[in-house]
Amino acid sequence: MYSADPIIYVVHDFLSNDECEEFINIAKKIGPEDINNYRVNHDASNLLHETSKRLSILVQTPIRNAEKYLVTTFNEQTIPTETIDSLNPETQSKLMKKDSGGQRLLSLMGALSEKDSSEVTFSELDLNIKLQIGEILVLHNCYEGSISPNPKSKYTIRSTNKSVSWYLKLIFRERLIK
């Protein structure tokens, strides 16, 4: 465990090499390689369907509460931007509606290619976490037991090498996404 506020931990060797390759191959089929963000369905293949179930069990939240996977490419030239995945209930009311699944409670992130290819930085915590291939970082976006965003969950992802790095993110909402 890296932090208790917000809760941040890494599960080592969660994804197999086959699973990592499957995410990359499916993303490449979705669009041209000059695009760097791909939305992948939980059941895009039998292997990813099984992976989705395992991730759901890991965080004890139904996979139907999860947004589509975001598979992203980074390289050394990619300009990192600070991100907070939770929604501000006052300004993003459309996204908070019941049909949209409500608040974004959990973010799961993982490196899909290149050893030591991705680093997640939490500036509010002065914390840098290097992700190895197959590792999953779990981040609780809100204060424990609430849907109030935790400002300390703000992070930046960057590539740590010159080649293209593939990265995965899965966000779980508080309710079923319709």
mmCIF file of C-alpha atoms in Angstrom, residues 100 117 128:
data_model
loop_
_atom_site.group_PDB
_atom_site.id
_atom_site.type_symbol
_atom_site.label_atom_id
_atom_site.label_comp_id
_atom_site.label_asym_id
_atom_site.label_seq_id
_atom_site.Cartn_x
_atom_site.Cartn_y
_atom_site.Cartn_z
ATOM 1 C CA SER A 100 -24.325 7.369 -16.200
ATOM 2 C CA SER A 117 7.482 2.110 -19.139
ATOM 3 C CA ASN A 128 5.934 8.405 -7.827
#
